[in-house]
Tab-separated table of C-alpha atoms and ligand atoms in Angstrom:
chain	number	residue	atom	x	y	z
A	138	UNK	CA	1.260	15.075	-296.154
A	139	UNK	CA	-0.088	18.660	-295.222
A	140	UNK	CA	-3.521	18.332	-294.112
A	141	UNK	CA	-5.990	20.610	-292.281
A	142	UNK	CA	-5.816	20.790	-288.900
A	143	UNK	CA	-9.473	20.090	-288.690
A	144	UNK	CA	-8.912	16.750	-289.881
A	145	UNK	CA	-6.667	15.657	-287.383
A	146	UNK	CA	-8.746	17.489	-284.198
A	147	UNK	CA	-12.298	15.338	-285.469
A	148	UNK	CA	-10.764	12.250	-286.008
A	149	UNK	CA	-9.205	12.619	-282.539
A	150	UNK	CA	-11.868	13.718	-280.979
A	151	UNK	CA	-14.253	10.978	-282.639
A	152	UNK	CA	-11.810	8.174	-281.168
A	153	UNK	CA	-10.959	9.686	-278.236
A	154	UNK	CA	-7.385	10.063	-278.359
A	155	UNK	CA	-5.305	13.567	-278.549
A	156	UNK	CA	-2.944	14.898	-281.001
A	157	UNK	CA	-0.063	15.635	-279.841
A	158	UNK	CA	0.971	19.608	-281.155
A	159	UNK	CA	4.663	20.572	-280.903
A	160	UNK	CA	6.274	23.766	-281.248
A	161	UNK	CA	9.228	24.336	-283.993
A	162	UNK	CA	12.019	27.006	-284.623
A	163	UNK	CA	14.239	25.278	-286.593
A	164	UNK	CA	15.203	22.510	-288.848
A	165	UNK	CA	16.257	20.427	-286.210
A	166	UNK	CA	12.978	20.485	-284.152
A	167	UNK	CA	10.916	19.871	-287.188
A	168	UNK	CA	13.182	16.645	-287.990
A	169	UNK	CA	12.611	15.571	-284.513
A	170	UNK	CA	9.295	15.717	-284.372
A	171	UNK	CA	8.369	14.300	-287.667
A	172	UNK	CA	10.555	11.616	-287.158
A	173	UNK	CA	8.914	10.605	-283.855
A	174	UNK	CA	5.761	10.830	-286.136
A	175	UNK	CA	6.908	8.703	-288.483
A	176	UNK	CA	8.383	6.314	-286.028
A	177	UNK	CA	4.987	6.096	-284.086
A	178	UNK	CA	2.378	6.653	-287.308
A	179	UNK	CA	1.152	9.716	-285.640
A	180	UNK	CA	-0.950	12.226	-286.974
A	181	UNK	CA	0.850	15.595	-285.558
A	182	UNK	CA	0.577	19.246	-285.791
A	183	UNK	CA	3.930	21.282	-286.091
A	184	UNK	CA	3.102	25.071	-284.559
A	185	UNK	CA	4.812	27.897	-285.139
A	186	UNK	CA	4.618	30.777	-282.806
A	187	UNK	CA	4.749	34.409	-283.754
A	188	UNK	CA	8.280	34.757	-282.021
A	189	UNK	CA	9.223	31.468	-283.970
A	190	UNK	CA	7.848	33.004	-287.261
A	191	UNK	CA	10.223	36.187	-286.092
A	192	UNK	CA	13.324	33.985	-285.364
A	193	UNK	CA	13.252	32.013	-288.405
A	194	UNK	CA	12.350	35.083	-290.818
A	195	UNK	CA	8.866	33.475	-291.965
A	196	UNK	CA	9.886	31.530	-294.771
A	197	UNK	CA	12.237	29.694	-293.820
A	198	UNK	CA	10.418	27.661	-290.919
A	199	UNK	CA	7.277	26.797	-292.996
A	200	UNK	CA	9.415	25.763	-296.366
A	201	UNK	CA	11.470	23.349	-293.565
A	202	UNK	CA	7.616	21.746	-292.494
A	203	UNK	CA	6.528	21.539	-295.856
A	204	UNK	CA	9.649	19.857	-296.683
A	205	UNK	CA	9.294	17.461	-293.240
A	206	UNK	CA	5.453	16.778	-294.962
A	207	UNK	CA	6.895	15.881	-298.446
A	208	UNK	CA	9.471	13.899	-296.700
A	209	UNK	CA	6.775	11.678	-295.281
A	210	UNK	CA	3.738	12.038	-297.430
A	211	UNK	CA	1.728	9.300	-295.237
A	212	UNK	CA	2.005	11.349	-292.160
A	213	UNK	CA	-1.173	13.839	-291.582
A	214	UNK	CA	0.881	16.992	-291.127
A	215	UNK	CA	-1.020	20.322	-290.063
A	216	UNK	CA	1.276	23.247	-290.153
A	217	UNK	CA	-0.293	25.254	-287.332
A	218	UNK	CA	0.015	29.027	-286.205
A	219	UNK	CA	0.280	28.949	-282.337
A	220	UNK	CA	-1.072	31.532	-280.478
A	221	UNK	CA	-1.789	34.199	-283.206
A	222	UNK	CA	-3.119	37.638	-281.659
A	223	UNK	CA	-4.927	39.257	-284.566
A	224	UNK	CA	-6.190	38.985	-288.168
A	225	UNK	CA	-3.034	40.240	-289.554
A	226	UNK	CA	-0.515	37.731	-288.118
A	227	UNK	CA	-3.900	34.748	-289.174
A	228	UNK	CA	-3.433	36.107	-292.600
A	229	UNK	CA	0.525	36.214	-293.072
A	230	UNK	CA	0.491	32.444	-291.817
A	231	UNK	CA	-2.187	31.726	-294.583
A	232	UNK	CA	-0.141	33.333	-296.898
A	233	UNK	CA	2.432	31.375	-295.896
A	234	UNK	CA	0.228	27.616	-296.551
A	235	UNK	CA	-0.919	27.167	-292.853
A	236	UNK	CA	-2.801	24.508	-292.719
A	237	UNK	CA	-4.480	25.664	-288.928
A	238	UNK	CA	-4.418	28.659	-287.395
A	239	UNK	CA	-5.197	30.116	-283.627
A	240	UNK	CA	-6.331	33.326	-282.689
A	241	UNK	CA	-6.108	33.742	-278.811
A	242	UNK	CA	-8.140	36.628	-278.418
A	243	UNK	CA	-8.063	35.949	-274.410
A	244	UNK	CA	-5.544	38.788	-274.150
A	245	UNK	CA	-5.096	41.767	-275.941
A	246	UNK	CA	-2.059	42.284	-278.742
A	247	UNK	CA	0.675	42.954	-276.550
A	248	UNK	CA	-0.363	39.704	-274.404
A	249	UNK	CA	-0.688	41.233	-271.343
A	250	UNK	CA	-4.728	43.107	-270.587
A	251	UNK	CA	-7.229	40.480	-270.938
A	252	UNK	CA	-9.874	40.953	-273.681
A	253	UNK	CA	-13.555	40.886	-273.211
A	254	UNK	CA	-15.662	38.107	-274.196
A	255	UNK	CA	-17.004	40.427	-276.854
A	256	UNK	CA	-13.755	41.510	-278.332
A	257	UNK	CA	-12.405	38.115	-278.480
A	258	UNK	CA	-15.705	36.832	-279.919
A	259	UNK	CA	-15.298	39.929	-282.088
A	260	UNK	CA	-11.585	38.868	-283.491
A	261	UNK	CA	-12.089	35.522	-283.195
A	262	UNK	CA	-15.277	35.660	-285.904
A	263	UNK	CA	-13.328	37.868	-288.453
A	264	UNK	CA	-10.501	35.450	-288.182
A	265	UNK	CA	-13.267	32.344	-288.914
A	266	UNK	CA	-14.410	34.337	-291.884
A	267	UNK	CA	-10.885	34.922	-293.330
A	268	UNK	CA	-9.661	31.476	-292.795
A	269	UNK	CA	-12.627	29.078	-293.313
A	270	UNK	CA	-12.859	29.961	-297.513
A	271	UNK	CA	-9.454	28.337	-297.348
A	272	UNK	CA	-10.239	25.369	-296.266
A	273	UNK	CA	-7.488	26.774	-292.459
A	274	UNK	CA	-8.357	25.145	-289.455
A	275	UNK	CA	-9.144	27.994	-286.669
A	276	UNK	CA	-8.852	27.367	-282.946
A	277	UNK	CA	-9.649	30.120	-280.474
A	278	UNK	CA	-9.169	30.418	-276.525
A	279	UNK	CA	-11.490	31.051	-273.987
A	280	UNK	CA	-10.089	31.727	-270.460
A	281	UNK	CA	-6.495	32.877	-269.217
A	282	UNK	CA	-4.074	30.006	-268.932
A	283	UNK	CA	-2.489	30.279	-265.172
A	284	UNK	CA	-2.010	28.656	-262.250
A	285	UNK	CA	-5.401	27.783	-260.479
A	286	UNK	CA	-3.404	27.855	-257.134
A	287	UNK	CA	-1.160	31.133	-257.395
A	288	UNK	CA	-0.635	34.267	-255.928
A	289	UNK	CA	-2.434	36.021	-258.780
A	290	UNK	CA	-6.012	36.416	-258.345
A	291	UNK	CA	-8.204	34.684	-256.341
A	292	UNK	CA	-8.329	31.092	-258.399
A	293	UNK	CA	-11.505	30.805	-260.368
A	294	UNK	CA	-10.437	34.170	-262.897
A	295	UNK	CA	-8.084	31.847	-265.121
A	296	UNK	CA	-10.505	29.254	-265.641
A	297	UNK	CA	-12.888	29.117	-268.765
A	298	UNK	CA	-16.533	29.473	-267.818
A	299	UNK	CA	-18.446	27.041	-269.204
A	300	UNK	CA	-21.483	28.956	-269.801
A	301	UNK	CA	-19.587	31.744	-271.852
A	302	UNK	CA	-17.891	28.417	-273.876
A	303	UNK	CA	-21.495	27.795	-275.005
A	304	UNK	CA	-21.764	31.325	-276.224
A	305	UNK	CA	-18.741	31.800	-278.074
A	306	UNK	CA	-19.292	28.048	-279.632
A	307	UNK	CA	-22.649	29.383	-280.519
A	308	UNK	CA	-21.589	32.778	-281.868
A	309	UNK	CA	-18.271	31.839	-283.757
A	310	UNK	CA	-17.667	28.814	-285.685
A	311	UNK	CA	-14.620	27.864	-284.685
A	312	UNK	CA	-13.074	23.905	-285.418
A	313	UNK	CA	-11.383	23.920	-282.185
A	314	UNK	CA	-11.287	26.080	-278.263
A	315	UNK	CA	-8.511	26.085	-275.810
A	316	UNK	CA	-9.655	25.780	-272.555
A	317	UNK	CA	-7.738	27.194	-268.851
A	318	UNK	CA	-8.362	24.812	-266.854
A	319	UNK	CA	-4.957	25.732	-264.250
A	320	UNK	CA	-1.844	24.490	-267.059
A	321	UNK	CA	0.320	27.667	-267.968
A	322	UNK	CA	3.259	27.858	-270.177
A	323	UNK	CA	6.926	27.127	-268.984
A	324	UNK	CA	8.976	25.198	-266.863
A	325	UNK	CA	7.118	26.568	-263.539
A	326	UNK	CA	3.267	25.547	-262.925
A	327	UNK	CA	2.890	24.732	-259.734
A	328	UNK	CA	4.089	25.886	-256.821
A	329	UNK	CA	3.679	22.051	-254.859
A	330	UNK	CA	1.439	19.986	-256.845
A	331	UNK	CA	-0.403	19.158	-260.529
A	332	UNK	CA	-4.057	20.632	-259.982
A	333	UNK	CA	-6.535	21.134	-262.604
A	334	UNK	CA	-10.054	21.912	-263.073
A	335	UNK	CA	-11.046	18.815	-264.152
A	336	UNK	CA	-14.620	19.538	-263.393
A	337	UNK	CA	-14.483	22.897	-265.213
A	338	UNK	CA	-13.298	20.831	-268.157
A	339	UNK	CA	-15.823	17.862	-267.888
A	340	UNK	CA	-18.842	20.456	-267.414
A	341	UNK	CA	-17.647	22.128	-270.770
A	342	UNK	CA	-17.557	19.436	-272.593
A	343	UNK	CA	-20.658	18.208	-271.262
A	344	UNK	CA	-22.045	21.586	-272.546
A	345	UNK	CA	-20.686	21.778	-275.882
A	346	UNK	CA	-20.325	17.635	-276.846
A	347	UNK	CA	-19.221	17.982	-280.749
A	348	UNK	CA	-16.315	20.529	-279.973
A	349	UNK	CA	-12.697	19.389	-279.746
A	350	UNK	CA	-11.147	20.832	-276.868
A	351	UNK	CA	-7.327	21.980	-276.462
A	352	UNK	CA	-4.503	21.938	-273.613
A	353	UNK	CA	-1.993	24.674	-274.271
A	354	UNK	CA	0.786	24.437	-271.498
A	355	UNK	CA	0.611	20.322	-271.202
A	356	UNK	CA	4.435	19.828	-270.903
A	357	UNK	CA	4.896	17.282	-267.932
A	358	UNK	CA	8.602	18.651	-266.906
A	359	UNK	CA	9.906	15.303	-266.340
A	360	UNK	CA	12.205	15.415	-263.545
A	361	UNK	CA	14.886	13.360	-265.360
A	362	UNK	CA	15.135	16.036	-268.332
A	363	UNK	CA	15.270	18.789	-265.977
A	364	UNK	CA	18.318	16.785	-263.543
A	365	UNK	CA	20.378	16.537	-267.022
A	366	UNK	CA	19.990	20.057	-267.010
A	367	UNK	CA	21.263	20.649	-263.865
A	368	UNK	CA	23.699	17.839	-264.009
A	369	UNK	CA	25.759	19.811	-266.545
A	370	UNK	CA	25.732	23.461	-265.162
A	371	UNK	CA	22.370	24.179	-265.698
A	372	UNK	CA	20.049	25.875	-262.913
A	373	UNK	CA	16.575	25.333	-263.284
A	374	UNK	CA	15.294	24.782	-259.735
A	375	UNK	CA	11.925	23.923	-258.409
A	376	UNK	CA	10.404	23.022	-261.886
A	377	UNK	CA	6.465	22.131	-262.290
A	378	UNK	CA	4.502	20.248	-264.716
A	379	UNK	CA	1.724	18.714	-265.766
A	380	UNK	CA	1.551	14.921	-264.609
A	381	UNK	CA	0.858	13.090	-267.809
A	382	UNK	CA	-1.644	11.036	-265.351
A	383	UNK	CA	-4.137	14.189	-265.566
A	384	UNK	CA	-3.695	14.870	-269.535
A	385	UNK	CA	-5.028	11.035	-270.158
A	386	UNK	CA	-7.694	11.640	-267.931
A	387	UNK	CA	-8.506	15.136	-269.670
A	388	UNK	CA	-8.314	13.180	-273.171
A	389	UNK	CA	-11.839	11.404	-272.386
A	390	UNK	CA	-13.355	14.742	-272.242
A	391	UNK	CA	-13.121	16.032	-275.646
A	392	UNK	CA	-9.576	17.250	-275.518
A	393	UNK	CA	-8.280	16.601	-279.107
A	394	UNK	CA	-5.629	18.073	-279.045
A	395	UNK	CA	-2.252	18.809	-276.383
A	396	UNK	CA	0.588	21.397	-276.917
A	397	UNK	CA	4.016	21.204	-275.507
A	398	UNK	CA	7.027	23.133	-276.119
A	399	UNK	CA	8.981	23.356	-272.898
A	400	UNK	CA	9.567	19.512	-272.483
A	401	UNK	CA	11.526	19.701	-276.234
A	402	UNK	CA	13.138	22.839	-275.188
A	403	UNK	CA	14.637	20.877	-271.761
A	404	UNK	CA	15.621	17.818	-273.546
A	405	UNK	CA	17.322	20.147	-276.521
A	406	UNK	CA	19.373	21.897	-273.537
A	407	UNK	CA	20.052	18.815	-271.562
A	408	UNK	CA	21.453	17.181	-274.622
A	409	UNK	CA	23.599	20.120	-275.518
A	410	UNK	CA	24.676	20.813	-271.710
A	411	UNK	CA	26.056	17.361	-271.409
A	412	UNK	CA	27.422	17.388	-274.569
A	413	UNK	CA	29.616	20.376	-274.479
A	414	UNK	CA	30.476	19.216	-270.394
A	415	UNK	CA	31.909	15.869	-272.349
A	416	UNK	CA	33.566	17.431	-274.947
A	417	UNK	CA	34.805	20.813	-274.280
A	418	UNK	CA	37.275	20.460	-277.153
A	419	UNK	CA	34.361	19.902	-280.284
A	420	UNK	CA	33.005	22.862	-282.017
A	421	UNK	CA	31.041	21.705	-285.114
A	422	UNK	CA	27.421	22.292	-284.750
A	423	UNK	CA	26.215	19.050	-286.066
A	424	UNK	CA	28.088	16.873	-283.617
A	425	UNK	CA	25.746	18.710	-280.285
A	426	UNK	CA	23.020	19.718	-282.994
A	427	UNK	CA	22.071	15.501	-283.980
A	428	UNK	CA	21.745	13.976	-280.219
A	429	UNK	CA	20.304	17.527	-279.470
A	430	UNK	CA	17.495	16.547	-282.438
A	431	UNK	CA	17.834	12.950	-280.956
A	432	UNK	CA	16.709	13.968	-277.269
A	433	UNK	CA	13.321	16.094	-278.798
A	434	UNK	CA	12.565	12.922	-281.140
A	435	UNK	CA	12.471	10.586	-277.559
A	436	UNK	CA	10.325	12.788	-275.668
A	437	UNK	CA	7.999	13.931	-279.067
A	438	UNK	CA	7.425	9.606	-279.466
A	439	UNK	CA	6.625	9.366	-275.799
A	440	UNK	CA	4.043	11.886	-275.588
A	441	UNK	CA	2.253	11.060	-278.952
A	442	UNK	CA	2.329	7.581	-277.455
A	443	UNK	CA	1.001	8.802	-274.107
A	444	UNK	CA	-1.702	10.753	-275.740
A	445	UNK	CA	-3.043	7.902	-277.693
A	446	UNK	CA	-1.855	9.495	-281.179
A	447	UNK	CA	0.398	6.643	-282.161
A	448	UNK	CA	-0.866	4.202	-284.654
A	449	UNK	CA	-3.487	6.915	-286.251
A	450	UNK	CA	-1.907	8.191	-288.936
A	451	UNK	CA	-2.497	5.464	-291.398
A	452	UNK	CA	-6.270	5.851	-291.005
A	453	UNK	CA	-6.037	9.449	-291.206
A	454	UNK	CA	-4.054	9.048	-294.611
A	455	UNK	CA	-6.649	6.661	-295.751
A	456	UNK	CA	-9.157	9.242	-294.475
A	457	UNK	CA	-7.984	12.471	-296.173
A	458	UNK	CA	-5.804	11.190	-299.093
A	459	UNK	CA	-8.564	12.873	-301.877
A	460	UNK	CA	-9.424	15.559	-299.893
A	461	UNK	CA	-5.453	16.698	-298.740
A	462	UNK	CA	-4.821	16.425	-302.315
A	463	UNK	CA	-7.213	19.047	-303.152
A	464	UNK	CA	-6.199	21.088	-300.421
A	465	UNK	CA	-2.140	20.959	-301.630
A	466	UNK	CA	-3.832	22.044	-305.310
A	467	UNK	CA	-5.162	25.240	-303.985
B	648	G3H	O1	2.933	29.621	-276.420
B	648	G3H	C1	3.993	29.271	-275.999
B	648	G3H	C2	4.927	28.478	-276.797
B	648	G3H	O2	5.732	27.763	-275.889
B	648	G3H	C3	5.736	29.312	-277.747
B	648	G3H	O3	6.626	30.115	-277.068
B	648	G3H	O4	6.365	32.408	-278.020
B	648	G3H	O5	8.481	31.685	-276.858
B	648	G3H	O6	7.908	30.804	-279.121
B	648	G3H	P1	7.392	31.334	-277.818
B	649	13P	P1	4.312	24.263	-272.508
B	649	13P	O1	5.067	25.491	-272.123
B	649	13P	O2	3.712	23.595	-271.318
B	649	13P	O3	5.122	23.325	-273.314
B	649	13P	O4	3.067	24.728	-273.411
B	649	13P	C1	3.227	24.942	-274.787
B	649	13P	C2	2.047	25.599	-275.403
B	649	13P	O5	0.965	25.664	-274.861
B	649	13P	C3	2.237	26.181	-276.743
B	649	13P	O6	1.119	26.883	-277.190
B	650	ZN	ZN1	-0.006	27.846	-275.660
């Protein structure tokens, strides 16, 4: 069942658990990952990112999660723009039937020059005013995700100040904020070891108590994924991630919500890599395509469990059944 994403952030944030959000480009990650949803009752967002919207020309990857949510109408579904970078790209995936939407207005369009605090406040309240009337779900980002311990810059200039996260809570209305508290996208965190800003993050929520909190770049790497990898021609050396350890103790402290996309992304390749090593003669798709799907279900399952999500969606459904139902009617 398709469900805002607000839903799914306050009920997770209200018993202290996170929802797990996974990132989709194809039919075959959606089935994963509301399969693992269904095999755990987990509430779950599915995100789409603007290059996934690209790749699967628009339509096709949000008619594949609507059909995932009809598949498995007592699983709290949001369908969830990831990382959206102005009102236009907010307002396609509405369009679309996006459920939740996020504007990261922490760097400018092309991704690269940071924005102000006043420009992002400045998007990031036009895209709460375009999205709120439909009932969407908005999260925003404060702070640059990055590496707390690497070359660039000096440490603290990644990390959300907690004073400004008052402020823009204040000023925009948002449902949910992404907070850099060290994680980064990818394969490659850390140059030796898992640190965070744990007090950055406890001091925030301290600050702003009723907001749900986000972890973009939570994938935990797991060395065994990445050795499959290698294993079968791959090269992927010196790989970093988040230890899952540091995401349960981040959970506590409002984070409602965790996003990974790199740990499917191994386990899809491992599964292919070893695959094609083991049977260099096969050629149809669906034979390296299913334990390709397989692999992404296993890890999906273990991090909803990890985060707490399993078991939840049932009282969710209960939750939202009337309220969904308008939502779908729209
Ligand atoms: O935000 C990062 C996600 O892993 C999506 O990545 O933009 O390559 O689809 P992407
Ligand atoms: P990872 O690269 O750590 O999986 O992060 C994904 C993410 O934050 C998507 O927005
Ligand atoms: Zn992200």
């Amino acid at each position: 069942m398709l469900v805002p994403g607000k839903i799914l952030l306050d009920h997770a944030f209200a018993n202290h658990y996170a929802v797990g959000a996974f990132n989709a480009n194809n039919m075959e990650q959606v089935q994963a990952i509301i399969d693992a949803a269904a095999e755990t009752q987990s509430p779950v967002f599915i995100q789409v990112s603007r290059g996934a919207l690209k790749y699967s020309r628009m339509t096709y990857l949000r008619n594949i999660i609507l059909a995932a949510a009809e598949e498995h109408p007592e699983i709290p579904v949001a369908m969830h723009l990831d990382h959206g970078n102005g009102l236009e790209i907010v307002k396609t995936a509405i369009d679309l039937g996006f459920t939740s939407v996020m504007i990261d207005g922490s760097l400018d369009e092309t991704g690269k020059i940071p924005l102000s605090f006043e420009e992002n406040l400045a998007v990031t309240k036009a895209v709460v005013d375009y999205a709120h009337p439909f009932g969407v779900s908005v999260e925003a980002e404060l702070g640059t995700l990055g590496g707390i311990e690497d070359e660039v810059g000096s440490g603290q200039i990644h990390v959300t100040d907690p004073e400004q996260a008052v402020e823009f809570v204040k000023q925009a209305a948002v449902d949910s904020l992404a907070v850099a508290i060290g994680t980064s996208h990818g394969a490659f965190k850390f140059k030796e070891k898992c640190v965070l800003a744990h007090d950055v993050l406890e001091e925030i929520h301290r600050r702003i108590l009723d907001m749900p909190l986000v972890m973009h770049g939570s994938s935990s790497v797991p060395d065994d994924l990445v050795a499959l990898v290698n294993q079968y021609g791959g090269k992927m050396p010196n790989t970093k991630g988040v230890e899952i350890a540091q995401i349960q103790q981040a959970i506590p402290h409002g984070v409602a919500k965790v996003n990974v996309d790199t740990d499917g992304r191994i386990a899809i390749t491992g599964a292919i890599r070893q695959f094609f090593a083991e049977h260099p003669e096969k050629f149809d798709p669906r034979e390296y395509l299913a334990p390709a799907r397989d692999a992404l279900k296993n890890v999906v399952q273990l991090r909803m469990q990890q985060f707490g999500a399993a078991g939840n969606a049932p009282k969710i459904h209960q939750l939202t059944l009337n309220e969904s139902k308008k939502f779908y009617d729209r």
